Each structure stands twice: as C-alpha cells, then as structure tokens.
Amino acid sequence: MEETREALEFDVLFVGGGPANLAGAIHLMNLAQQAGKEIEVCLIEKAESIGSHSLSGAIMDPVALKELMPDYLDKGCPIEVAECRDEFYYLTPSGKVKVPYTPGYMHNDGCHIVSLSKYCSWLGEQAEALGVMVFPGFAGTEILYDGDRVIGIRTGDKGIDKDGNKRPNFEPGVDLMAKVTVFGEGPKGSLLRELGKKLGIFEGKMPQVFETAVKEVIQIPDSSPFIASNTTVLHSFGYPLGLDTKGGGFLYKMKENRVALGFVVGLEYEDPLLEPYQAFLSFKKHPLIAEIIKGGKVLQQGAKTLPAGGFYSMPRLAVDGALIVGDSASMLNIQRLKGIHTATKSGLLAAETIMAAVDSDNYSADTLNAYEEKIAGSWIKKELYAARNFGQALSQKGFGKFITIGAQYLSGGRGFTDPMPIEEDSSSLKKAAAAEAPGASSDSQDLDGKLYLDKLTGLYLSGTTHEENQPCHLIIPDPNLCITDCYDTYRSPCTLFCPAQVYELEEEPDGSKRLKLNPSNCLHCKTCEIKDPYKNIIWTCPEGGGGPKYSIV
C-alpha cells in the first residue's frame, strides 16, 4: 500500500546546502525584494546542519561573493586569513625544490583562506534572515516528474530498520513541490545520476572525473616555523605520488595557530594497491611538512571528492523545471584549484534566470535555458574554457605533462590537441600482479593517535555518525563479484581507496573471503561509486542528518 505523504509547495526548491545554492537562494530573495514580489523559497540539506558536510581547501576568490554581498566583511563573513602569499614546491622523498616560476593562474592575490564549513554555515544564516526556509537533516532521495518535467523531490523516509521494517519512530518522507528545482548536491550527486538516466543530461559530454582529498585542521605550536613565516599558502607536487599519478598537497595558514593540511589524488590512477589515505600520511611525514606541524594535534579530519573534468564534462545545465549549479555541474577550475567562486557565480546566474521565469510565469526548458546562455557569457566560461584541457594534461605521465601544460598556457588552453580525451576513473586500474596483495604500508606502523592518525581515529574526529539501524545506503548489485573477479583482478581496491574503512575484506574459517561493509563509517565522499572498476557500488543517501559533522575544516 502506497504511503500517504505530506506535500509542501514552494516557488523554488534548492537541493543541497553548498555555496552555489546558498548564494542562489540569497540572491533570489534579494531580487524578489527589489521587484516587490513575494516568493517562497526552500533549501534542504542532508547534513544535520548547514556546513556539516562542507569541506574544501579552501582558498576563496571573493569575486562572486562581492557581487552577491559587497559588504560581506561587515556582515561577519568568517575569513581565516585575508591575504594569501604563495610558495610552490616539487617534493622528492627527502627533499624539496622551490618552483622558481609560478604560473599566473596559481597566484592567489586578493583571495581569502576560509573554512568552507564555517563559510556555508554563515551563508545559511544570511539566507534564513532573508526568509529562505532552510531545512537541514532532509535528504532528497527521489526526483518527482510530470512527464519529463521536474516538479520537485521526495525526501527520504526516517525510522526504517535494516530489514526495511518501520520502527516506532517512523516518519514518511515529504514531497517538496516547486516550479523550479535547483540541484546543487556537490560532486557525483545521487539525484543528478538519476536525472542523467532519465533526461540524458550527460549525453555528448566527456565523462565526469574526480579527485579524492583527505584534509585535516591541525593545531600547531608557537615554535612552528610557519607561525612566523609570511607564507600563508603552500602547494606541492611530486612525492609521494611521483610524476605519473595526478595529485599533490596543500598547507594553508588559519587563525589561532591552526593550519589546513590536505592531499589530493586524481582518481584516474592505475595502481590498484594505491591508498590515498596512506599517500596523505606520507605527505604529512615529508620533512618540509613534518617540521611545520611538529608538536601539533589534529582537531578535525575529513575527506571529499572534487570534480576535475571541467568544461568538456559539464552536463546540460537546464531542463524543464530544473537547473544544475556548482560542483554538480563540474564547474570547479582545476587549473586554479578553486571552485567556491564559480559555484557562487553559478548560483547568482541561476537566481537571475529564475527571477525572469517568475516574471513570465514560464518554467520550461525554453525559458530556463537562459541560464546556459548566462554561464556562456560570464567569466565562468572564460575561466573554464582556458582550463579545458588542463586536467587531462596533468594526467599525462612524466615531465611530458609540463610540455603539454606549457603549450596550453601559451595557446589559451588549446595545447597540442583540443579536446584532449577524458576516460572514466573506473576504467583506469591495471590488473594486480598475481603475487600482490593489499598490506599495511610502513606509514601505518608509525601512528601516534594525536598528529598521525589511523583511519578510524580520523573518522572519529570527523564527527561522523549514522543511525545504525537503517537500510544500508551502499548498494552492491553483485556481492559475489567483489570476492571473485574483483579480488582476483584488482585485489578488491575498495578496501584501499575508501578513506573511512567502510569496506573490509575478511577471511572465513574455511579460507573463503567476504566483503564486510561498515556503512556507518561513510564520509559521503562517493569515491567508491566513482572508482569501482566494475561499477558495482551505488551510493544512495542514508537517513537525513547522518554523516560528518564538520565545523572548522
């Protein structure tokens, strides 16, 4: 019997509480106020509070924020460091080489260092003050349609046990209906995946590809050389990945003797035994970094994926009744290592498009396609087009990548081939040698639980919790495949690429293997769905309110 559900109607529904949707909601309310119109705007977020699932480096170019809110400093925008001074290094296993020339796109003049979780929390407060109905703790689990027109979303049921039975606290999901729905779920959105299947928004585009980042905020002592240094931003490449695997590290100065430390690995890597978390630990132990953080203590840790495909992987941005913004639309500029400004600008342009649709009372794709035109006419297009082949060039092996990057730099992004091809991250792994097996690296044997952490200690410091008695949100259509073909060919790489130990390989008394899932560990990064070589993992939203509780990352 179909469950009776409450239906709530709004003019505009924003799905996801990241910078794109928050900026869009704020701008829309301002535009409506200027036009003397009343519109009902709702924003939902699967985290228990706005900002709890927001994690990034983060260096923010305030160009779009200044458009949205010129007086953002007077309104208390939480800036960690107002000015950026850069250093860029190539790392060897025990040494460093300072890069003598930093390309213009890597300069951070005029940018701010922020905590994205703090920043989004602040934007949420601004949105609520303008009358946006902000509902954290509600996960969008299904898109509602009228034919091919998006008419809203359904939130997930709460109070369902592991076996699918209703518990005493059962609450059915709510149907949130809207004239326009804005999808801003971040990278690899589960609703966007379903939208792609139904409406083909990814057809004719290159595959969306991603990177996985592990990040910490560390309290460092007064004795750290970084405290007295004028440097606020440090980027590196090379060790521990070498030049054949895309990735690198960062260290940013924050308030109160804190630093943001992180490491990024491109998910097109080939080695099935590569473990991004162990690469992160190796980076932390490099002499350059170890000297800076010596005597420190990790305050918070987290992980996320970043969209790295850029211009050629952007989906169709408008359909009947819906728009797509920010990281969901692969708008991060991998060349500049920034996405907050492009996400924010996309939210502003979405709001302007929606306001025009309200004026004409027409929410069809014909009207909403003005958003695509606005993107194409904005500096978003200019930035992303100049970087259209940059990620592909970084994915090349050896020093040849720098020749390609140089050619792109001199030719406005074209390089030797335009477009350079992109392959799905799930297709890049090479077969493991017969004698190879996952094992603990040397890094995992030297952890102090304070500055150098194992995965579970880091997970604890992320604040991650889930209702234990709920259906598993990680769908594995063929569990047997995990311990046969996947283990035989790739040694079950999900046990390594997951940064939160969600997947474990256990051996039964008879010698057979079993894949054990720990879904309550999940950081919602979605690396598993992206990188699984058999596409045998489907990430769906767990019960709303679960997941990390980031507050300073």
XYZ file of C-alpha atoms in Angstrom:
553
model
C 0.000 0.000 0.000
C 1.371 3.419 -1.006
C 2.432 5.511 1.975
C 0.482 8.744 2.453
C 2.929 11.612 2.235
C 2.639 15.254 3.039
C 3.182 17.542 0.063
C 4.576 21.054 0.500
C 4.569 23.557 -2.354
C 7.174 26.247 -2.991
C 8.062 28.515 -5.832
C 11.721 27.434 -5.819
C 13.465 24.483 -4.195
C 17.239 24.331 -3.726
C 18.567 20.801 -3.119
C 21.888 20.958 -1.257
C 23.380 23.474 1.161
C 26.671 24.317 -0.530
C 27.906 27.744 -1.660
C 26.166 27.596 -5.055
C 22.671 27.019 -3.705
C 23.082 29.240 -0.667
C 24.284 32.127 -2.835
C 21.483 31.437 -5.307
C 18.819 31.470 -2.605
C 20.158 34.711 -1.091
C 20.358 36.447 -4.470
C 16.876 35.283 -5.443
C 15.369 36.689 -2.256
C 17.164 39.994 -2.820
C 15.911 40.178 -6.413
C 12.347 39.395 -5.348
C 12.508 42.058 -2.664
C 13.782 44.623 -5.162
C 10.940 43.720 -7.533
C 8.346 43.902 -4.761
C 7.404 40.243 -5.190
C 6.858 37.544 -2.605
C 8.214 34.134 -3.455
C 8.500 31.044 -1.307
C 11.993 29.584 -1.387
C 13.045 26.358 0.324
C 16.532 24.886 0.724
C 17.144 21.363 2.015
C 20.440 19.800 3.115
C 21.097 16.166 4.047
C 23.545 17.116 6.832
C 22.244 17.792 10.324
C 23.189 21.463 9.933
C 24.278 23.761 7.128
C 28.036 23.390 6.682
C 28.321 19.998 8.381
C 29.091 18.273 5.070
C 31.104 21.133 3.557
C 34.837 20.535 3.181
C 37.403 22.135 0.931
C 40.948 23.523 0.982
C 39.875 26.328 0.915
C 41.193 29.386 -0.864
C 38.302 31.560 -1.971
C 38.438 34.125 -4.725
C 35.804 36.613 -3.470
C 34.913 37.908 -6.928
C 31.422 36.361 -6.906
C 30.817 37.000 -3.210
C 31.467 40.692 -3.840
C 28.720 40.608 -6.483
C 26.328 38.938 -4.073
C 27.207 40.874 -0.935
C 29.638 43.796 -1.333
C 29.620 44.322 2.446
C 30.389 40.676 3.259
C 33.161 41.617 5.700
C 30.863 43.968 7.605
C 28.326 41.144 7.815
C 30.790 38.887 9.587
C 31.944 36.582 6.800
C 34.274 34.120 8.591
C 37.644 34.763 6.947
C 40.611 32.831 8.351
C 43.360 34.774 6.562
C 42.580 37.784 4.385
C 45.713 37.788 2.199
C 47.498 34.889 0.513
C 51.255 34.591 -0.029
C 52.246 31.525 -2.013
C 55.070 29.016 -2.177
C 55.118 26.117 -4.623
C 57.377 23.055 -4.250
C 58.363 19.915 -6.071
C 58.975 17.248 -3.399
C 61.413 14.353 -3.525
C 61.257 11.612 -0.846
C 63.544 13.586 1.451
C 63.979 16.988 -0.142
C 62.275 19.869 -1.862
C 62.797 22.171 -4.817
C 61.065 25.528 -4.762
C 59.479 26.143 -8.138
C 61.081 29.367 -9.437
C 58.132 30.395 -11.596
C 54.520 30.092 -10.531
C 52.008 30.407 -13.389
C 49.586 33.301 -13.110
C 46.588 31.053 -12.559
C 48.240 29.690 -9.398
C 48.655 33.127 -7.838
C 46.217 33.874 -5.028
C 46.495 37.648 -4.790
C 43.269 39.092 -3.406
C 41.976 35.687 -2.268
C 40.991 34.621 1.248
C 41.632 31.440 3.199
C 38.371 30.169 4.673
C 36.876 27.171 6.404
C 34.162 26.046 3.993
C 32.074 24.554 6.791
C 32.131 27.884 8.663
C 31.528 29.818 5.452
C 28.476 27.780 4.453
C 27.071 27.984 7.981
C 27.353 31.779 7.760
C 25.684 31.858 4.330
C 22.873 29.739 5.755
C 22.295 32.359 8.441
C 22.149 35.095 5.781
C 19.641 33.071 3.761
C 17.376 32.435 6.728
C 17.451 36.115 7.674
C 16.031 36.911 4.219
C 13.174 34.441 4.621
C 14.560 31.327 2.915
C 13.074 28.228 4.572
C 16.193 26.198 5.379
C 15.643 22.555 6.335
C 18.791 20.632 7.316
C 18.565 16.936 8.068
C 16.466 16.152 4.988
C 17.940 14.055 2.197
C 16.489 14.232 -1.285
C 16.111 10.636 -2.440
C 13.826 10.801 -5.472
C 13.039 13.305 -8.223
C 9.354 13.925 -8.898
C 8.262 14.385 -12.511
C 5.270 15.288 -14.598
C 6.278 13.551 -17.806
C 9.790 14.875 -18.412
C 9.284 17.997 -16.338
C 10.868 18.121 -12.882
C 8.239 19.188 -10.333
C 10.164 18.635 -7.083
C 11.795 15.959 -4.982
C 10.849 13.436 -2.299
C 12.815 13.312 0.912
C 13.860 10.016 2.443
C 11.799 8.122 4.979
C 13.078 8.131 8.548
C 12.694 5.312 11.062
C 13.194 2.310 8.744
C 15.232 -0.572 10.187
C 17.921 -2.636 8.464
C 15.336 -5.095 7.173
C 13.093 -2.403 5.722
C 10.522 -2.502 8.514
C 9.008 0.592 10.102
C 10.291 1.395 13.571
C 8.113 3.141 16.189
C 9.663 6.494 15.218
C 8.837 6.064 11.514
C 8.277 9.260 9.537
C 7.478 9.085 5.826
C 9.379 11.378 3.511
C 7.801 14.592 2.296
C 7.083 15.586 -1.290
C 8.547 19.039 -1.864
C 6.941 20.521 -4.959
C 8.369 23.511 -6.799
C 8.081 25.430 -10.023
C 11.887 25.316 -10.275
C 14.215 22.837 -8.563
C 17.922 23.707 -8.356
C 20.300 20.758 -7.969
C 23.445 21.623 -6.027
C 24.336 18.286 -4.444
C 28.072 18.649 -4.892
C 30.237 16.096 -6.759
C 28.575 12.926 -8.059
C 25.078 13.769 -6.834
C 22.794 10.764 -6.490
C 19.764 12.706 -7.762
C 21.799 14.057 -10.660
C 22.740 10.480 -11.571
C 19.051 9.625 -11.875
C 18.335 12.831 -13.793
C 21.036 11.808 -16.251
C 19.443 8.406 -16.780
C 16.007 9.867 -17.478
C 16.794 13.060 -19.378
C 20.244 12.377 -20.846
C 21.934 15.499 -19.490
C 25.386 13.887 -19.859
C 24.893 12.710 -23.449
C 27.516 14.054 -25.832
C 29.733 15.152 -22.952
C 33.052 13.760 -21.801
C 32.898 11.673 -18.619
C 32.869 13.454 -15.306
C 36.101 12.613 -13.491
C 37.141 13.279 -9.931
C 39.875 13.578 -7.338
C 39.764 12.426 -3.719
C 41.086 14.692 -0.990
C 41.869 13.991 2.660
C 42.080 17.107 4.824
C 42.835 17.964 8.429
C 42.852 21.063 10.586
C 45.876 20.909 12.897
C 46.689 22.987 15.935
C 50.394 23.799 15.730
C 52.655 25.157 18.480
C 54.143 28.649 18.658
C 57.506 27.101 17.854
C 56.421 26.085 14.350
C 58.394 27.977 11.675
C 55.123 28.529 9.811
C 53.788 30.807 12.555
C 56.403 33.498 11.981
C 56.585 32.962 8.215
C 54.973 35.413 5.803
C 53.871 32.445 3.718
C 50.196 31.553 4.069
C 49.750 29.107 1.173
C 51.978 26.147 0.334
C 51.302 23.795 -2.594
C 53.338 20.776 -3.644
C 53.551 18.043 -6.248
C 55.852 15.064 -6.741
C 56.354 12.929 -3.639
C 54.700 10.623 -2.669
C 52.879 10.073 -5.983
C 55.719 10.887 -8.362
C 55.011 12.354 -11.772
C 52.935 9.507 -13.211
C 49.925 9.980 -10.922
C 47.990 13.224 -10.692
C 47.820 14.810 -7.260
C 49.541 16.979 -4.702
C 49.455 18.525 -1.267
C 48.491 21.804 0.317
C 49.002 23.600 3.610
C 47.157 26.830 4.421
C 47.513 29.122 7.425
C 44.412 29.681 9.567
C 43.566 31.673 12.686
C 44.579 30.667 16.193
C 47.811 28.840 15.251
C 45.968 26.380 13.047
C 46.741 25.067 9.586
C 44.625 23.314 6.982
C 46.585 20.369 5.624
C 45.446 18.149 2.793
C 46.404 15.817 -0.019
C 44.604 15.206 -3.309
C 44.814 12.117 -5.541
C 43.380 12.031 -9.062
C 41.068 9.039 -9.326
C 42.309 8.037 -12.764
C 45.304 6.384 -11.061
C 46.316 2.938 -12.331
C 47.801 1.096 -9.342
C 45.043 -0.973 -7.658
C 47.066 -1.051 -4.433
C 47.423 2.713 -4.162
C 45.772 4.007 -1.000
C 45.012 7.753 -0.979
C 44.946 7.872 2.825
C 48.429 6.375 3.052
C 49.640 8.869 0.445
C 48.254 11.591 2.698
C 50.221 10.212 5.661
C 53.398 10.041 3.569
C 52.916 13.677 2.599
C 52.494 14.650 6.267
C 55.762 12.892 7.128
C 57.795 14.628 4.435
C 60.473 16.782 6.124
C 59.007 20.039 4.751
C 55.591 19.350 6.263
C 56.708 17.410 9.334
C 58.805 20.355 10.511
C 55.835 22.719 10.243
C 53.348 20.516 12.118
C 55.795 19.018 14.654
C 54.246 19.030 18.121
C 50.790 19.663 16.691
C 47.454 17.987 17.215
C 44.760 17.112 14.687
C 41.496 18.826 15.588
C 39.310 17.622 12.727
C 39.675 15.379 9.703
C 37.537 14.713 6.653
C 37.508 13.604 3.037
C 35.640 14.502 -0.122
C 35.790 14.204 -3.884
C 36.357 17.092 -6.282
C 35.017 17.323 -9.838
C 38.066 17.524 -12.116
C 36.594 17.179 -15.611
C 35.874 20.850 -16.182
C 34.497 22.432 -19.328
C 34.122 19.378 -21.565
C 32.416 17.292 -18.866
C 29.772 19.852 -17.848
C 26.273 18.407 -18.260
C 23.302 20.160 -19.822
C 22.500 22.783 -17.203
C 18.758 23.311 -17.696
C 15.761 21.050 -18.214
C 12.042 21.611 -17.822
C 11.612 22.740 -14.228
C 15.239 22.420 -13.070
C 18.744 23.911 -13.115
C 22.151 22.472 -12.131
C 24.799 24.517 -10.326
C 28.289 24.382 -8.835
C 30.214 21.150 -8.375
C 27.191 19.160 -9.572
C 27.805 20.839 -12.925
C 31.589 20.191 -12.791
C 32.371 23.908 -12.559
C 35.467 23.636 -10.364
C 38.501 25.223 -12.024
C 41.174 22.555 -11.540
C 43.792 24.864 -13.058
C 43.283 27.411 -10.266
C 42.448 24.776 -7.619
C 39.290 26.729 -6.826
C 35.567 26.183 -7.094
C 33.814 28.310 -4.464
C 33.806 31.381 -6.713
C 32.488 29.540 -9.782
C 29.868 27.764 -7.664
C 28.755 31.078 -6.172
C 28.546 32.761 -9.559
C 26.510 29.880 -10.976
C 24.066 30.340 -8.091
C 23.745 34.042 -8.873
C 23.064 33.364 -12.545
C 20.574 30.643 -11.651
C 18.724 33.093 -9.401
C 18.569 35.725 -12.160
C 17.239 33.124 -14.581
C 14.608 32.001 -12.092
C 13.511 35.569 -11.419
C 12.936 36.092 -15.148
C 10.936 32.846 -15.217
C 8.816 34.089 -12.303
C 8.155 37.329 -14.174
C 6.965 35.440 -17.248
C 5.348 32.596 -15.259
C 7.111 30.161 -17.573
C 9.384 27.449 -16.130
C 10.011 25.405 -19.246
C 13.422 24.485 -20.590
C 12.962 27.155 -23.268
C 12.918 29.803 -20.538
C 15.432 28.206 -18.175
C 17.940 27.699 -20.991
C 18.759 31.376 -20.460
C 20.876 30.069 -17.567
C 23.155 28.213 -20.004
C 23.437 31.413 -22.033
C 24.296 33.409 -18.921
C 27.004 30.903 -17.975
C 28.412 31.061 -21.514
C 28.529 34.859 -21.360
C 30.145 35.041 -17.928
C 33.661 34.776 -16.587
C 32.851 31.187 -15.583
C 33.029 30.207 -19.259
C 36.185 32.268 -19.745
C 37.944 30.571 -16.816
C 36.826 27.027 -17.538
C 37.465 27.294 -21.267
C 41.046 28.433 -20.651
C 41.470 25.364 -18.420
C 39.536 22.969 -20.661
C 42.432 20.556 -21.207
C 44.397 21.173 -18.033
C 43.228 18.141 -16.052
C 43.943 15.856 -18.994
C 47.454 17.290 -19.286
C 48.105 16.707 -15.588
C 47.085 13.093 -16.077
C 49.924 12.513 -18.533
C 52.988 10.694 -17.253
C 56.423 12.112 -16.512
C 57.817 15.510 -17.402
C 55.991 15.440 -20.735
C 52.936 16.763 -18.924
C 54.716 20.073 -18.316
C 55.420 20.497 -22.014
C 51.721 19.985 -22.716
C 50.722 22.370 -19.928
C 53.145 24.961 -21.294
C 51.651 24.621 -24.761
C 48.185 25.094 -23.295
C 49.292 28.128 -21.340
C 50.667 29.778 -24.479
C 47.656 28.875 -26.648
C 44.831 29.898 -24.341
C 44.083 26.364 -23.199
C 44.211 24.558 -26.530
C 47.593 22.848 -26.366
C 48.569 20.229 -28.942
C 45.142 18.554 -29.083
C 41.735 20.038 -28.425
C 39.805 18.485 -26.877
C 42.147 16.110 -25.085
C 40.255 12.891 -24.302
C 38.943 12.005 -20.852
C 38.373 8.445 -19.659
C 36.213 7.373 -16.748
C 38.019 6.912 -13.440
C 36.522 3.433 -13.076
C 38.301 2.205 -16.215
C 41.900 3.133 -15.391
C 43.092 0.420 -12.974
C 45.660 -2.071 -14.194
C 45.496 -5.682 -13.101
C 47.295 -6.536 -9.890
C 50.190 -8.956 -10.229
C 49.355 -12.444 -9.038
C 51.662 -12.191 -6.024
C 50.431 -8.784 -4.943
C 48.066 -8.394 -2.026
C 46.900 -5.420 -0.007
C 49.114 -4.885 3.006
C 49.945 -2.289 5.596
C 52.441 0.275 4.369
C 55.292 1.495 6.523
C 53.326 4.657 7.212
C 50.577 2.786 9.011
C 53.087 1.397 11.515
C 54.106 4.771 12.950
C 50.959 6.494 14.164
C 50.698 8.358 17.462
C 46.937 8.940 17.607
C 47.471 12.692 18.014
C 49.224 14.073 14.948
C 49.438 10.958 12.783
C 46.162 9.073 12.792
C 44.784 5.787 11.536
C 41.576 5.924 9.512
C 39.251 5.164 12.400
C 40.745 7.846 14.637
C 40.426 10.317 11.788
C 36.844 9.173 11.294
C 36.131 9.872 14.951
C 37.482 13.401 14.537
C 35.155 13.968 11.579
C 32.208 13.603 13.964
C 30.607 11.095 11.614
C 27.545 9.314 12.960
C 24.647 7.475 11.358
C 21.561 5.795 12.708
C 22.881 2.232 12.908
C 19.537 0.502 12.440
C 18.705 1.644 8.916
C 18.978 0.065 5.459
C 22.490 0.086 4.030
C 22.837 3.068 1.712
C 25.624 1.382 -0.283
C 24.010 -0.838 -2.877
C 26.154 -3.674 -4.263
C 24.155 -5.431 -7.002
C 26.539 -8.423 -7.203
C 28.267 -9.065 -3.843
C 29.878 -12.243 -5.166
C 31.751 -10.223 -7.796
C 33.657 -8.429 -5.017
C 35.372 -11.588 -3.776
C 35.818 -13.324 -7.127
C 36.594 -11.245 -10.212
C 37.336 -8.000 -8.365
C 39.678 -9.622 -5.853
C 41.369 -11.854 -8.430
C 41.958 -8.965 -10.836
C 42.377 -5.884 -8.650
C 42.610 -7.172 -5.044
C 39.305 -5.521 -4.030
C 40.557 -1.910 -4.274
C 37.517 -0.509 -2.429
C 39.237 -1.630 0.779
C 42.036 0.810 -0.073
C 40.528 3.768 -1.888
C 37.810 4.378 0.721
C 39.241 6.925 3.211
C 36.977 5.775 6.067
C 37.363 1.976 6.171
C 33.796 1.353 5.008
C 34.925 -1.729 3.070
C 36.885 -4.551 4.687
C 37.930 -7.926 3.307
C 37.523 -10.697 5.868
C 38.602 -14.305 5.664
C 36.251 -17.018 6.863
C 37.476 -20.101 8.788
C 37.281 -22.167 5.593
C 39.630 -19.754 3.797
C 36.925 -18.078 1.722
C 36.708 -14.295 1.592
C 33.865 -11.957 2.488
C 33.428 -8.249 1.891
C 32.258 -6.598 5.086
C 30.534 -3.209 4.893
C 30.664 -0.571 7.625
C 28.167 1.951 6.207
C 28.063 3.938 9.444
C 31.696 4.978 8.728
C 30.733 6.680 5.466
C 32.043 10.228 4.923
C 29.735 10.734 1.905
C 32.702 11.353 -0.415
C 31.411 8.828 -3.008
C 34.899 7.706 -4.009
C 33.585 4.134 -4.008
C 30.955 4.677 -6.693
C 33.388 6.683 -8.806
C 36.420 4.377 -8.706
C 34.929 0.868 -8.507
C 36.246 -0.882 -11.657
C 33.057 -2.928 -12.081
C 30.617 -0.101 -11.274
C 29.245 -2.472 -8.684
C 28.742 0.137 -5.942
C 25.825 2.566 -5.994
C 25.883 5.329 -3.376
C 22.463 6.442 -2.153
C 21.569 8.918 0.583
C 21.343 7.464 4.078
C 18.792 8.785 6.539
C 18.900 12.584 6.702
C 21.086 14.061 9.406
C 23.721 11.330 9.212
C 27.320 11.686 8.109
C 30.150 14.039 9.087
C 29.770 16.979 11.437
C 32.414 19.308 10.072
C 32.726 22.643 11.832
C 36.225 24.012 11.133
C 37.547 22.214 8.009
